[in-house]
Short mmCIF file of N, CA, C and O in Angstrom, two decimals:
data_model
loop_
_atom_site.label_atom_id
_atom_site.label_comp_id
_atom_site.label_asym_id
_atom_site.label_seq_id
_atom_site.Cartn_x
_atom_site.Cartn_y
_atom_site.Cartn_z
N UNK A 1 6.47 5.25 -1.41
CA UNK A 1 5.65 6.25 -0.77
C UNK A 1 5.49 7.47 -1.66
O UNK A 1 4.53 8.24 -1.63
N UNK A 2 6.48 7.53 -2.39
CA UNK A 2 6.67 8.78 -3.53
C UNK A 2 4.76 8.60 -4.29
O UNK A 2 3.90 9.44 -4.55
N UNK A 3 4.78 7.66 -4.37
CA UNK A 3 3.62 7.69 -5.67
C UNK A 3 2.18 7.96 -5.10
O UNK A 3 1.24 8.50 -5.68
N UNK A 4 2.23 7.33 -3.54
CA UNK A 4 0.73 7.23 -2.92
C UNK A 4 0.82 8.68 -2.39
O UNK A 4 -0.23 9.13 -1.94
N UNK A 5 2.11 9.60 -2.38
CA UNK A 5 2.02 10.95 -1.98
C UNK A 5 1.21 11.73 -3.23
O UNK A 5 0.29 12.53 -3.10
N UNK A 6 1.74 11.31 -4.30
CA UNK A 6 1.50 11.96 -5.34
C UNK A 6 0.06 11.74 -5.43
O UNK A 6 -0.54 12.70 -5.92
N UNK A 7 -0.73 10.66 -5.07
CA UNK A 7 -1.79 10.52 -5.40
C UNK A 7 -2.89 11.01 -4.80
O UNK A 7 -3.96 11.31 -5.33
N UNK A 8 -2.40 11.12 -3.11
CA UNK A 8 -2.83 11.75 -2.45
C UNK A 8 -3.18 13.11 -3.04
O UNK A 8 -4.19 13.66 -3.46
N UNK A 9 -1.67 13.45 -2.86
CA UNK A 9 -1.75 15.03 -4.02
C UNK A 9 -3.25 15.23 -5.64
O UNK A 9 -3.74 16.29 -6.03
N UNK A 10 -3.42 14.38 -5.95
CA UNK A 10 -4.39 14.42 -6.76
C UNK A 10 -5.54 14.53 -6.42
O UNK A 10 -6.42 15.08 -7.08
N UNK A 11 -5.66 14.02 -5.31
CA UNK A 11 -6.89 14.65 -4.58
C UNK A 11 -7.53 15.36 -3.51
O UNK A 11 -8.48 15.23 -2.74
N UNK A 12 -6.18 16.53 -3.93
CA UNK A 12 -6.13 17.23 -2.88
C UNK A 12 -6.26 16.93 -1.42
O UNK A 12 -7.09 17.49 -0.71
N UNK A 13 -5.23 15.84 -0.89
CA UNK A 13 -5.69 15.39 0.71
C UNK A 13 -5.01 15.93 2.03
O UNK A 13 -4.78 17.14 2.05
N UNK A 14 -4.81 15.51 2.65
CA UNK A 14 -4.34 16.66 3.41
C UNK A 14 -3.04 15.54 4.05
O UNK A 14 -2.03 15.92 4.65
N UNK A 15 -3.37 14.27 3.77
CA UNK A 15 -2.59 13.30 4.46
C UNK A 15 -2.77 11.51 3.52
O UNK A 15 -3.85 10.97 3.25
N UNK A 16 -1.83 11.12 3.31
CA UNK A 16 -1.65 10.08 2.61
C UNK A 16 -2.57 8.85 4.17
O UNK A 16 -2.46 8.64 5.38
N UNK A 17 -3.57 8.30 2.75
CA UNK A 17 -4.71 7.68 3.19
C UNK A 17 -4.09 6.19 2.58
O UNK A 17 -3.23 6.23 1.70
N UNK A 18 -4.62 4.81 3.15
CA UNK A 18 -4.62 4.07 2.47
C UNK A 18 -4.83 3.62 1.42
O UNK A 18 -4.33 2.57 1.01
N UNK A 19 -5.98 4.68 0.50
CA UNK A 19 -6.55 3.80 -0.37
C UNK A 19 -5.40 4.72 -1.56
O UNK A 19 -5.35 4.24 -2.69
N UNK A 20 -4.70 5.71 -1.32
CA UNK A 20 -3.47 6.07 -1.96
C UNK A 20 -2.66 5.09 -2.28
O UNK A 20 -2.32 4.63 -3.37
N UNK A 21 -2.32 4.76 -0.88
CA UNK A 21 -0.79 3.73 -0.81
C UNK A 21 -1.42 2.17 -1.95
O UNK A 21 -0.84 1.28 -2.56
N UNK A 22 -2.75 2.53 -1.74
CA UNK A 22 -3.29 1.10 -2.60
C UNK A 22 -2.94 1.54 -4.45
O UNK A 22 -2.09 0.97 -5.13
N UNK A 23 -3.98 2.82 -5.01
CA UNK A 23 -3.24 3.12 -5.73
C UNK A 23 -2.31 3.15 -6.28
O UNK A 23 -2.30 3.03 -7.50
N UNK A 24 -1.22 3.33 -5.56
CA UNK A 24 0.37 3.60 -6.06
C UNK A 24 0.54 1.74 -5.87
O UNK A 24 1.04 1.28 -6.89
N UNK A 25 0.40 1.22 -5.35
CA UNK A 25 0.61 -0.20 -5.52
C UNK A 25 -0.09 -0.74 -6.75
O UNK A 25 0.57 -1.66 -7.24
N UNK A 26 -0.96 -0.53 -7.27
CA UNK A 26 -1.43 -0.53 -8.34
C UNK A 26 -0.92 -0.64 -9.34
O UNK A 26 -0.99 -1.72 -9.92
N UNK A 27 -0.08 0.63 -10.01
CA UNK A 27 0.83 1.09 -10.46
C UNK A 27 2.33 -0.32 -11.03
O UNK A 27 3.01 -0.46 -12.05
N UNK A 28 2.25 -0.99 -9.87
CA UNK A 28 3.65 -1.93 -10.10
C UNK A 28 2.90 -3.10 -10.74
O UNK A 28 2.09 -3.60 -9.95
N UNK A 29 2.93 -3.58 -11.74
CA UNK A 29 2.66 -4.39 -12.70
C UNK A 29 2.61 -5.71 -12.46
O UNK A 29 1.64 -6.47 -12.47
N UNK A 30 4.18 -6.00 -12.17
CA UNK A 30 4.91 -7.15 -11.16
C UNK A 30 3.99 -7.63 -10.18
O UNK A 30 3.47 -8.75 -10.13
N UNK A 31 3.83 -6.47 -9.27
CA UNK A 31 2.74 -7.16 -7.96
C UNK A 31 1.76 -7.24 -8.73
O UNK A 31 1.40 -8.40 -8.97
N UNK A 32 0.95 -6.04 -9.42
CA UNK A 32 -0.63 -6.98 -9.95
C UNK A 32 -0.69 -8.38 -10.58
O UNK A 32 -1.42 -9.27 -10.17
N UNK A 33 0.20 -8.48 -11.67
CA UNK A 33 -0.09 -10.06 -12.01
C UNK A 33 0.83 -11.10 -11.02
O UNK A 33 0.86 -12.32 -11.15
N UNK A 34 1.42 -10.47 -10.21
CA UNK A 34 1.67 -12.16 -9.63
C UNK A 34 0.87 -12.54 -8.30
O UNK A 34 0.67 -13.68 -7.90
N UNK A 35 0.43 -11.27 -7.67
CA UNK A 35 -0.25 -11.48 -6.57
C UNK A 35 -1.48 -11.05 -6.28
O UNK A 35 -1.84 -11.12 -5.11
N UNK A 36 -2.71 -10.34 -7.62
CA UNK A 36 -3.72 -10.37 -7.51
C UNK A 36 -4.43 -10.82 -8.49
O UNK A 36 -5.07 -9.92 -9.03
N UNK A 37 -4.62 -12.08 -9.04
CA UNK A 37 -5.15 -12.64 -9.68
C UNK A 37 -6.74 -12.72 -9.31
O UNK A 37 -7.23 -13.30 -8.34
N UNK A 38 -7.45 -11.97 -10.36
CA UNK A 38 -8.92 -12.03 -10.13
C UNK A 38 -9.53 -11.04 -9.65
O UNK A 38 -10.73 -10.84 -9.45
N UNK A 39 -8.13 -10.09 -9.37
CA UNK A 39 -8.80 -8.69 -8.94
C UNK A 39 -8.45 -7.58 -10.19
O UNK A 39 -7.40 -7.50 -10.83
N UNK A 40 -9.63 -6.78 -10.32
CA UNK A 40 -9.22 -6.10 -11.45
C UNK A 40 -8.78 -4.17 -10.77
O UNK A 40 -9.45 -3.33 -10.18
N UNK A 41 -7.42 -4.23 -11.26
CA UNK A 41 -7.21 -2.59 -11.36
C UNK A 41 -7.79 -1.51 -11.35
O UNK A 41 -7.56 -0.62 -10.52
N UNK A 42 -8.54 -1.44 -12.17
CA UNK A 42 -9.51 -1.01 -12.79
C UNK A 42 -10.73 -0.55 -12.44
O UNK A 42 -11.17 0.48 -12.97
N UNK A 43 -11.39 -1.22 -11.56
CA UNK A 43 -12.34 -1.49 -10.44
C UNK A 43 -11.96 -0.80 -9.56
O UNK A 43 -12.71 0.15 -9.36
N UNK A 44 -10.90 -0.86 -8.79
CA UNK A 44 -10.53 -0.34 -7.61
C UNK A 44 -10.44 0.93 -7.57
O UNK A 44 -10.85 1.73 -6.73
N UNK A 45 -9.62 1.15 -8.93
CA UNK A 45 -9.28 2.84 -9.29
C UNK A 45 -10.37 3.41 -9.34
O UNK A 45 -10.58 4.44 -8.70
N UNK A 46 -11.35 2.78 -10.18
CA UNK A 46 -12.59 3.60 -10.04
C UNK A 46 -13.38 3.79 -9.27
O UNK A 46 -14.19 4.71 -9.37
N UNK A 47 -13.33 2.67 -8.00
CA UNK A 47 -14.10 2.30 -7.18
C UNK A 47 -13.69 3.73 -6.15
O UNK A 47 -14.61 4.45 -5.77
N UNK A 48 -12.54 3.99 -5.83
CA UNK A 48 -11.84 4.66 -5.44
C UNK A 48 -12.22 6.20 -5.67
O UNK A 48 -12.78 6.97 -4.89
N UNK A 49 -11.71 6.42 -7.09
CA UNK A 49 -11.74 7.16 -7.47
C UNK A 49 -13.27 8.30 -7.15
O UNK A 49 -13.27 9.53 -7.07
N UNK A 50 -14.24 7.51 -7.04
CA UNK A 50 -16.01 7.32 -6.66
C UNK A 50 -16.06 7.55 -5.12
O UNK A 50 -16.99 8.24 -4.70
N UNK A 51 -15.37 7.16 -4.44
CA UNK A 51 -15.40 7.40 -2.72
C UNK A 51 -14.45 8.34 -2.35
O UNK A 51 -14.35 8.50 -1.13
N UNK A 52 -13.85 8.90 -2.93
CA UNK A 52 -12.91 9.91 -2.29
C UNK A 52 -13.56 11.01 -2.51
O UNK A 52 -14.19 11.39 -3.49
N UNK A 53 -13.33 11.54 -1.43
CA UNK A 53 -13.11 13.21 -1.25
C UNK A 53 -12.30 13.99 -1.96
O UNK A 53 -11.11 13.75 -1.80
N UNK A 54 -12.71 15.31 -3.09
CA UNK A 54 -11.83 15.50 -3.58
C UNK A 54 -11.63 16.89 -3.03
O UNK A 54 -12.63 17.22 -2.38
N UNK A 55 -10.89 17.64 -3.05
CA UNK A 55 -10.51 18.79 -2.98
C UNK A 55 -9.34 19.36 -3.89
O UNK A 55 -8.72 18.78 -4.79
N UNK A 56 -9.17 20.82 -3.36
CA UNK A 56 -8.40 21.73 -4.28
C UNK A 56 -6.68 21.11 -3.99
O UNK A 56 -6.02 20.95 -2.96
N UNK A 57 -6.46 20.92 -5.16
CA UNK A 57 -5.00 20.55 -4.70
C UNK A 57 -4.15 21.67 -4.23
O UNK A 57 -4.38 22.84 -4.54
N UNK A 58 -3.04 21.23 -3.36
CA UNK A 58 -2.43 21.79 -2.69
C UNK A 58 -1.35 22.78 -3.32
O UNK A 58 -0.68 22.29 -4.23
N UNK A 59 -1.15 23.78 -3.05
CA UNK A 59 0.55 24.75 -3.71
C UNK A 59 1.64 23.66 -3.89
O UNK A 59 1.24 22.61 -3.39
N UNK A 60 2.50 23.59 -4.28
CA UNK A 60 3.76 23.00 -3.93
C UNK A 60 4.53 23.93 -3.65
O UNK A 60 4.23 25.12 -3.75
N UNK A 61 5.80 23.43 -3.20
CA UNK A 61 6.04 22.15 -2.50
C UNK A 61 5.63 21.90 -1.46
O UNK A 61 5.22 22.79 -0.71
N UNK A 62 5.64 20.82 -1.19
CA UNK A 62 4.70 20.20 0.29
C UNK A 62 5.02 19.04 0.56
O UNK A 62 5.48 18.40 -0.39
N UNK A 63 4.92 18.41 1.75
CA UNK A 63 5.18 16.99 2.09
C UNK A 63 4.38 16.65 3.15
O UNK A 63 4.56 17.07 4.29
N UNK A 64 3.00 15.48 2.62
CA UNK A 64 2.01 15.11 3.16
C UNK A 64 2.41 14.32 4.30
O UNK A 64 3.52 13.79 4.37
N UNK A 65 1.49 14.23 5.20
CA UNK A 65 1.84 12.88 6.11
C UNK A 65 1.28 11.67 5.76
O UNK A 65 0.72 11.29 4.74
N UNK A 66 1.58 11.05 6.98
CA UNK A 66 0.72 9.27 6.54
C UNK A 66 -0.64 9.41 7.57
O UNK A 66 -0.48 9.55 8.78
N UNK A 67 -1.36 9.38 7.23
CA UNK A 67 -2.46 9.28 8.31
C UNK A 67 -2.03 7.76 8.99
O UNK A 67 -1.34 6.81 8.62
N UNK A 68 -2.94 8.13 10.38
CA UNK A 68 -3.00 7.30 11.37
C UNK A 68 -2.87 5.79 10.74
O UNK A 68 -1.90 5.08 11.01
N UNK A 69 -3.79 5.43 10.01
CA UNK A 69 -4.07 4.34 9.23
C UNK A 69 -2.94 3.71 8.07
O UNK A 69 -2.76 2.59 7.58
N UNK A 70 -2.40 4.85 7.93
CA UNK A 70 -1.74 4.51 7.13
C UNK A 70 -0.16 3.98 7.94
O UNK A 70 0.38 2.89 7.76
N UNK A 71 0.24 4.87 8.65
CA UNK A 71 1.32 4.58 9.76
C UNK A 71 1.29 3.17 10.33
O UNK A 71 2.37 2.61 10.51
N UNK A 72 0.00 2.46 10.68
CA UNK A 72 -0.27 1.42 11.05
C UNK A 72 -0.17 0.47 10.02
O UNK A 72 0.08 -0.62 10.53
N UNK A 73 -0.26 0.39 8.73
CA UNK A 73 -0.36 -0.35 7.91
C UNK A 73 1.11 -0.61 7.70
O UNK A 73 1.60 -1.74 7.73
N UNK A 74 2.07 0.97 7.40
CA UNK A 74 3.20 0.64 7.02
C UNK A 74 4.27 -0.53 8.59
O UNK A 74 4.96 -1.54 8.56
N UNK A 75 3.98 0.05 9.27
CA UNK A 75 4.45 -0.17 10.58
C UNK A 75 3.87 -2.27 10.35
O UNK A 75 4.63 -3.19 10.64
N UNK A 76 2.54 -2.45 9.84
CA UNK A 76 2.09 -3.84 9.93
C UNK A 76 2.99 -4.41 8.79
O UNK A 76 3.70 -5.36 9.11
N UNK A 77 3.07 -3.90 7.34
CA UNK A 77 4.44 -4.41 6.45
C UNK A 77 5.53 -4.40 7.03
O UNK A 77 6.05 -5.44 6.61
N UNK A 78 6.22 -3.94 7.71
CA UNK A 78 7.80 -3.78 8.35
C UNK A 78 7.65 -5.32 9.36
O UNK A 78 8.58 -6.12 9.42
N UNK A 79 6.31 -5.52 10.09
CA UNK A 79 6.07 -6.68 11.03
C UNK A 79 6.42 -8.02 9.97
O UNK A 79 7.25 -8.92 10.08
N UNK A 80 5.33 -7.70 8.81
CA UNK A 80 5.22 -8.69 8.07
C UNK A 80 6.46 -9.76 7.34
O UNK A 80 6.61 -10.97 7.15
N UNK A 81 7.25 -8.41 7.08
CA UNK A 81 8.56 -8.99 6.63
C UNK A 81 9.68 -9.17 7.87
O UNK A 81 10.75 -9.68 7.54
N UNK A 82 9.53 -8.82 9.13
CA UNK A 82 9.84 -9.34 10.12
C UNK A 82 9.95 -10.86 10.15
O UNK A 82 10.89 -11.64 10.03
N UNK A 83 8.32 -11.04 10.41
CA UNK A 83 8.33 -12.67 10.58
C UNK A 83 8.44 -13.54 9.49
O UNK A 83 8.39 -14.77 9.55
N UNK A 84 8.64 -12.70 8.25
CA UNK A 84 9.34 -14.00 7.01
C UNK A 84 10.72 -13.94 6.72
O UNK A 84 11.27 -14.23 5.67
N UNK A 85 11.36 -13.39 8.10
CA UNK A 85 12.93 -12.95 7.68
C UNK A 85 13.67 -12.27 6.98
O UNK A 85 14.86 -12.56 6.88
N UNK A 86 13.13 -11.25 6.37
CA UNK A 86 13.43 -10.61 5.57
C UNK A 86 13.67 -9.20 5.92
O UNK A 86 13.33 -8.49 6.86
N UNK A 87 14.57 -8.98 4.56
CA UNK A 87 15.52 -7.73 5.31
C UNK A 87 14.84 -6.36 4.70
O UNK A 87 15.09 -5.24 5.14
N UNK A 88 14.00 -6.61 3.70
CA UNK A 88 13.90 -5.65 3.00
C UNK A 88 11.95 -5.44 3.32
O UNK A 88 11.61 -6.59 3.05
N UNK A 89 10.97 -4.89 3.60
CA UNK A 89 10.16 -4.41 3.35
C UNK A 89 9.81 -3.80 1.86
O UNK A 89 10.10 -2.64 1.56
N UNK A 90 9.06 -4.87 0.81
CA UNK A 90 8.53 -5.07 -0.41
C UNK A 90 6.84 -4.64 -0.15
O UNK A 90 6.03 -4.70 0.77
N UNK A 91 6.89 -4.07 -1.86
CA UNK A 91 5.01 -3.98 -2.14
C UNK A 91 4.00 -5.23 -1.55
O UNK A 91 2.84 -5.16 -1.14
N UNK A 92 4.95 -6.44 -1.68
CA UNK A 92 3.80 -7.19 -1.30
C UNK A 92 3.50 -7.33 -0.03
O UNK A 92 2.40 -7.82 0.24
N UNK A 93 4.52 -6.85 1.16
CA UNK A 93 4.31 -6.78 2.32
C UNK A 93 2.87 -5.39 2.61
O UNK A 93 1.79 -5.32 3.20
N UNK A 94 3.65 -4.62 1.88
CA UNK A 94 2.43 -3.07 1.92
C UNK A 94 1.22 -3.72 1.88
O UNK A 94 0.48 -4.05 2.81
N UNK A 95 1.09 -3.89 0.49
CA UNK A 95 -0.24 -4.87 0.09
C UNK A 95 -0.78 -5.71 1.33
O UNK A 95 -1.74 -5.22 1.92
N UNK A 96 -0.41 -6.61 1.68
CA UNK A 96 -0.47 -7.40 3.24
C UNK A 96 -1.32 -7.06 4.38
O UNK A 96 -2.25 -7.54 5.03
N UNK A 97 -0.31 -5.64 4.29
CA UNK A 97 -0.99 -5.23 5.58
C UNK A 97 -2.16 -4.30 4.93
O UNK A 97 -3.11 -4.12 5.70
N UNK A 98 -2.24 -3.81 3.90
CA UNK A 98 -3.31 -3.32 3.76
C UNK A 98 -4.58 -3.74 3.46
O UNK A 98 -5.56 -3.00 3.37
N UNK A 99 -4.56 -5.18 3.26
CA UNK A 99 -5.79 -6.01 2.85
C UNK A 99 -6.11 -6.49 4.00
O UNK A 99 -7.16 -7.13 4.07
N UNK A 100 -5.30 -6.31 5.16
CA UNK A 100 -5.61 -7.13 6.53
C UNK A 100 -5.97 -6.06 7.59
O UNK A 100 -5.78 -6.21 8.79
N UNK A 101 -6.56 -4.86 6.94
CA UNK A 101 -6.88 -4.07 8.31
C UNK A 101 -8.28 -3.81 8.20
O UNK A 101 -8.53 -3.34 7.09
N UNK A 102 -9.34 -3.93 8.98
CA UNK A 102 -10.18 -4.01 9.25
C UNK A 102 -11.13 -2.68 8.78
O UNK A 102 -12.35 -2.86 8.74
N UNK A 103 -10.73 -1.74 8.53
CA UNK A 103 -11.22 -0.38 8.96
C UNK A 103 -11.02 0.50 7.39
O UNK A 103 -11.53 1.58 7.09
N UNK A 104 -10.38 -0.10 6.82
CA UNK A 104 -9.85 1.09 5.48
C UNK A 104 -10.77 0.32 4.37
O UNK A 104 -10.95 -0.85 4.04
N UNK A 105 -11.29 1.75 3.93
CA UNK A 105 -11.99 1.49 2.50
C UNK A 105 -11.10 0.54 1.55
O UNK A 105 -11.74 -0.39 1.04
N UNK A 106 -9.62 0.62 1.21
CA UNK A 106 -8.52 -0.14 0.52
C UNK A 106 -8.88 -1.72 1.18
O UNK A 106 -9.36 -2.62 0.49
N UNK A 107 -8.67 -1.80 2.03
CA UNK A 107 -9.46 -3.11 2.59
C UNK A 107 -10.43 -3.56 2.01
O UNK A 107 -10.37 -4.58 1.31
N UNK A 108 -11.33 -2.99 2.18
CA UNK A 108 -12.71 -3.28 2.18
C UNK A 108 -12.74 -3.80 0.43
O UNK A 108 -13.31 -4.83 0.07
N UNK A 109 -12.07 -2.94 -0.42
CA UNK A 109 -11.90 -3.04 -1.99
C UNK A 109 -11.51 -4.27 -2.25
O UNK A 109 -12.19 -5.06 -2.91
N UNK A 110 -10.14 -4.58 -1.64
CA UNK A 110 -9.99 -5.67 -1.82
C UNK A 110 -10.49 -6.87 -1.56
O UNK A 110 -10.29 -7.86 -2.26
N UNK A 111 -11.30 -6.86 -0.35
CA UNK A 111 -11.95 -8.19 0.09
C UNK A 111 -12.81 -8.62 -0.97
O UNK A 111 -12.96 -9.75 -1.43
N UNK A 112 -13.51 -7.18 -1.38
CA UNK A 112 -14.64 -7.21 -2.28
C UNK A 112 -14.37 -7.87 -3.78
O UNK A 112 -15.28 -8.25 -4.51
N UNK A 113 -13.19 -7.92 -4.04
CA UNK A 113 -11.87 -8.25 -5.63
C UNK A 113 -11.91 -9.51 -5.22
O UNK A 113 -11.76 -10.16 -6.25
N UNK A 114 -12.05 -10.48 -4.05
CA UNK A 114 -11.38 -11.85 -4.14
C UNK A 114 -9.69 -11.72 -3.59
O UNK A 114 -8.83 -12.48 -4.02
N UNK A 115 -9.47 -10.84 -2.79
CA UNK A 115 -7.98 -10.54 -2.91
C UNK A 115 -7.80 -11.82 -1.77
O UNK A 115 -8.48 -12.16 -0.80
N UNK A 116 -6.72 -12.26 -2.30
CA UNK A 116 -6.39 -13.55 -1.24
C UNK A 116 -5.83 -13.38 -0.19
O UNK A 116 -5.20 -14.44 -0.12
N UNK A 117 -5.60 -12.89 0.60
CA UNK A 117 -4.44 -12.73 1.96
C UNK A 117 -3.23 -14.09 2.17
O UNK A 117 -2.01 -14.28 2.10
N UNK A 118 -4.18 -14.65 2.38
CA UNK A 118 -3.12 -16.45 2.68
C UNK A 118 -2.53 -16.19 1.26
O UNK A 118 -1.42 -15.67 1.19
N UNK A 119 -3.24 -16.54 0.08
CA UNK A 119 -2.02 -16.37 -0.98
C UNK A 119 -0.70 -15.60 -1.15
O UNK A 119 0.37 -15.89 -1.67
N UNK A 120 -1.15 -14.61 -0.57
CA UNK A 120 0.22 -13.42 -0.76
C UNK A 120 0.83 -13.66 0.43
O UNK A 120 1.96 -13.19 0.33
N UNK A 121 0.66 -14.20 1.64
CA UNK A 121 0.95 -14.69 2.66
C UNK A 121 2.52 -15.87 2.12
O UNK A 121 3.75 -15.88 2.21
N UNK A 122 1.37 -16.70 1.53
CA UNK A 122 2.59 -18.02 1.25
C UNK A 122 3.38 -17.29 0.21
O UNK A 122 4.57 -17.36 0.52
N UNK A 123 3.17 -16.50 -1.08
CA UNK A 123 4.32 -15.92 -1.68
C UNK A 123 5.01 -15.42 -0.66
O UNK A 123 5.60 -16.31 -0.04
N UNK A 124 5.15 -14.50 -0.31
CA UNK A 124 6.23 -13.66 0.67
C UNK A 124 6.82 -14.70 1.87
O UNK A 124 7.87 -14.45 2.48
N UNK A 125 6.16 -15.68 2.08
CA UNK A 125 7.00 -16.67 2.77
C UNK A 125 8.23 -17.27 1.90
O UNK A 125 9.30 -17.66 2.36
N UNK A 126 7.78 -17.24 0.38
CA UNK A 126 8.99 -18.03 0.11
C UNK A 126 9.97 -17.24 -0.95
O UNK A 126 10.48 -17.69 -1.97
N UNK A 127 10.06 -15.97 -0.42
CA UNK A 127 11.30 -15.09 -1.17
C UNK A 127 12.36 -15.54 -0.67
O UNK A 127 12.40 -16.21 0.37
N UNK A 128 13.51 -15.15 -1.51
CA UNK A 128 14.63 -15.53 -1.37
C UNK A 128 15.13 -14.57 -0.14
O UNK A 128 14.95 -13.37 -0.33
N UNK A 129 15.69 -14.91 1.01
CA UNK A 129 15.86 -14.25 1.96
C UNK A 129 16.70 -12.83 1.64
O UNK A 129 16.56 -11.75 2.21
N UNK A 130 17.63 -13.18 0.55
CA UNK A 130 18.67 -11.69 0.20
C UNK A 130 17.78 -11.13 -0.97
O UNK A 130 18.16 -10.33 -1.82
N UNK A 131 17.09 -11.44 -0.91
CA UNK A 131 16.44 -10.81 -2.52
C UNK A 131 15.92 -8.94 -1.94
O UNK A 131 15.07 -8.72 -1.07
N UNK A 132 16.40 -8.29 -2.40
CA UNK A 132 16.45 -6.82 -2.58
C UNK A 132 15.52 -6.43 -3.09
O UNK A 132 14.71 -7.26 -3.48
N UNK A 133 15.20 -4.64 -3.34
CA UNK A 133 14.64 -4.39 -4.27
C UNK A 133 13.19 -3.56 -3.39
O UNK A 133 12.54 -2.67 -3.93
N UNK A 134 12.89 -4.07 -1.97
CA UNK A 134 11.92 -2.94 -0.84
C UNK A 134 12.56 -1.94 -0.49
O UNK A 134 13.49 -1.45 -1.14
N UNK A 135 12.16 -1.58 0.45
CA UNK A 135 12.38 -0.56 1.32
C UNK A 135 13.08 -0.85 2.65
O UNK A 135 12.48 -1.46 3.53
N UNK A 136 14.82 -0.27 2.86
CA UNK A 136 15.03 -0.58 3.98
C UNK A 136 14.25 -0.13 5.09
O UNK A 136 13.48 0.82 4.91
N UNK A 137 14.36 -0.82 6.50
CA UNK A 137 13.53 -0.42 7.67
C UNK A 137 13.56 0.75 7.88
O UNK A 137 12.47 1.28 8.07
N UNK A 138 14.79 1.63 7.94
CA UNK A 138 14.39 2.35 8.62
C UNK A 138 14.47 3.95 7.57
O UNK A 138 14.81 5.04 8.02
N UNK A 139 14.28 3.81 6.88
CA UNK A 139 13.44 4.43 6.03
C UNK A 139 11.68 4.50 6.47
O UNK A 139 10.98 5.48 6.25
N UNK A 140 11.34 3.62 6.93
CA UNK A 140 9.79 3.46 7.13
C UNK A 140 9.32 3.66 8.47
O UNK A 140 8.14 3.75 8.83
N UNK A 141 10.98 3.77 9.57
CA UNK A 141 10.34 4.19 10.50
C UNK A 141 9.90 5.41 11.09
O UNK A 141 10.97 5.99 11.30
N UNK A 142 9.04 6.14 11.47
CA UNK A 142 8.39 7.65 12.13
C UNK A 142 8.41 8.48 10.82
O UNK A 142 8.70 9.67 10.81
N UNK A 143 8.02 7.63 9.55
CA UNK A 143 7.31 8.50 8.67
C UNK A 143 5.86 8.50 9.14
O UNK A 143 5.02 9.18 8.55
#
């Protein structure tokens, strides 16, 4: 969340948006080549970069919220790794829920990339159940 704050912060927002949290997912290398094959970085950032609203960035220090959308998304990753047993809430769960919501420009980017859902679906089905390395739950909850 550190990074999609920060990014937020770059464009001056008033509240961490999805297409942030997409951004900062961006960022992890790991998830781009193993779970978006055919979608380019690059594109998105700019694509992004092109639809946002920018404004004056903010004084520091400060600590943004999650918009509505975004609360829902994180809240849909915490589900996600729910039903694959897992203890830890990972990027690729974030990712997940953010390619699966109907309503967010980050969505919409990705559909537009070829982003697979079922693919990243069956990866995250078959992590190793102790495998570490997300976000515990409740860290993610009533941010």
């Amino acid at each position: 969340m550190h990074l999609a704050k920060c990014e937020a912060d770059g464009f001056g927002a008033d509240q961490v948006e999805p297409e942030h949290i997409l951004l900062a997912l961006l960022s992890d290398a790991a998830l781009v080549s193993s779970t978006m094959e055919g979608v380019s970085p690059s594109d998105i950032r700019a694509s992004i970069n092109a639809h946002a609203l920018r404004r004056e960035p903010k004084p520091l220090p400060h600590d943004l919220p999650l918009s509505a959308e975004s609360r829902t998304a994180m809240a849909r990753a915490t589900e996600e790794a729910d039903s694959a047993g897992q203890q830890y809430v990972r990027n690729e769960h974030v990712l997940l829920a953010l390619a699966q919501s109907n309503t967010s420009y980050a969505a919409q980017l990705l559909k537009e990339q070829g982003f697979s859902i079922h693919k990243l679906g069956l990866q995250i089905k078959a992590f190793p159940q102790d495998k570490q390395g997300g976000w515990p739950r409740h860290r993610l909850k009533g941010k």
